[in-house]
């Protein structure tokens, strides 16, 4: 064979090893919003997309009561994706028209309308079908119109298998379009108990058709498997079939189902009362680097089992199964109260962060710290001066040291760990860049009994031992930069500072689902879902956070388990932290 032939074979083989491009979770529109901040001011915000040229500009026009368009800006807007209209006659109906400026030409981008005399409020409302509140919300495009819709689980009442209470009602899953249109309801029945660990849900476009499916843990609804009176544990569901069901996002119709990882004998999971056997999670991960797979998990504190499925022709196709007990040595008790997915080893395919252990994309254990169950767990680029991602942990089991630590996401090697003992580092903590006086990210956490609290810089300096109001305040991008505000007790405020916004209801999620790159705060109050949005102008423009790989999957998994505020793949803070010294 001549030299050119050999070269062609080499190029072909090397090209075949390059991972294909990841399918986006959804195509997005501009997300244009108009929110009335006061009777004389309307805030408008829109998305910058990953596909936009670097020199793209925007114009805004206002059309009042069907009249002629009025241009609101003189030059194309190229440094921000928000605007304050302070001259709109709000006693009349108004439409705002956004255009893109590309190569000197204008192209239509989006419109948004407000009726005459609109309400002054900082949120968008999705009314429910009754005066209930929900326990979880999933965010995805259900009908393919490039806008985010919502799937909720109601009512709010939940219990934990470790402190079991008898369910007083059945969970109902409901779907709503972005404009509040009610689509469907599915009653999960009495065999899915009313607790977050019995009823995981994730909504994602698994088959790549532009419309999301809903994946749920389900059980038969025509037979009651609750233990009878006289049983040592009456009222608990400790037997009967368990499934993962795939539902059509627009109709709620079941497309397919598969067996959930088997319960077997509940005692084999670590107790006889069905506590540890009743720890269930669902997630999404791009295991092949191209299409999303459905991840089904049973077990946190002892045994751990995972099944992975692809969706093709609207059917579940198993990719692999993993049993931690089959590993040598066995992998037990390393799970978290949630799940992350990220390409931690740089091969273009996602790994599954179970907690203190990580599964490779092929269903084999990649590494295991052996530290035990983490309550706090965040994956991002914590140290920009070193390659790859890192994972921050707050470990629940007692530790002589490293109860708060940061590890290399590729290897599990501890890069930094606290030197003091910890008894029970509890809840999700607070992670992000929230202290303006410290370069880089910070992490706040504490003991379950609130006897001690710590705020650490990621280079290992103890910044504070003061307590916040909870062990899991909610951080979010709200103002003009990477400094995160903190949402708690009805206020959105600066760290140790003044309020910059207010909200009502119980926080369900934080995500960049509308407007510019800042995040919305999603809450539930009786009878409605609320999407609170910032109305502070930003002088920056950034690509929609929902087009970041880790961030989008983090958002997908807020509808099950604990709420872990989503993280970005790339470093995003005010300053680079000092280099950390390994312990």
Coordinates of N, CA and C in Angstrom, one line a residue, residues 191 220-224:
X191 N -49.2 2.9 46.2 CA -47.9 2.1 46.3 C -46.7 3.0 46.1
X220 N -48.0 -0.6 40.6 CA -49.4 -0.8 40.2 C -50.3 0.1 41.0
X221 N -51.4 0.5 40.4 CA -52.4 1.3 41.1 C -53.7 0.5 41.3
X222 N -53.8 -0.7 40.8 CA -55.0 -1.5 41.0 C -54.9 -2.5 42.1
X223 N -53.8 -2.6 42.8 CA -53.6 -3.5 43.9 C -52.8 -2.7 45.0
X224 N -53.3 -2.8 46.2 CA -52.7 -2.1 47.4 C -51.7 -3.0 48.1

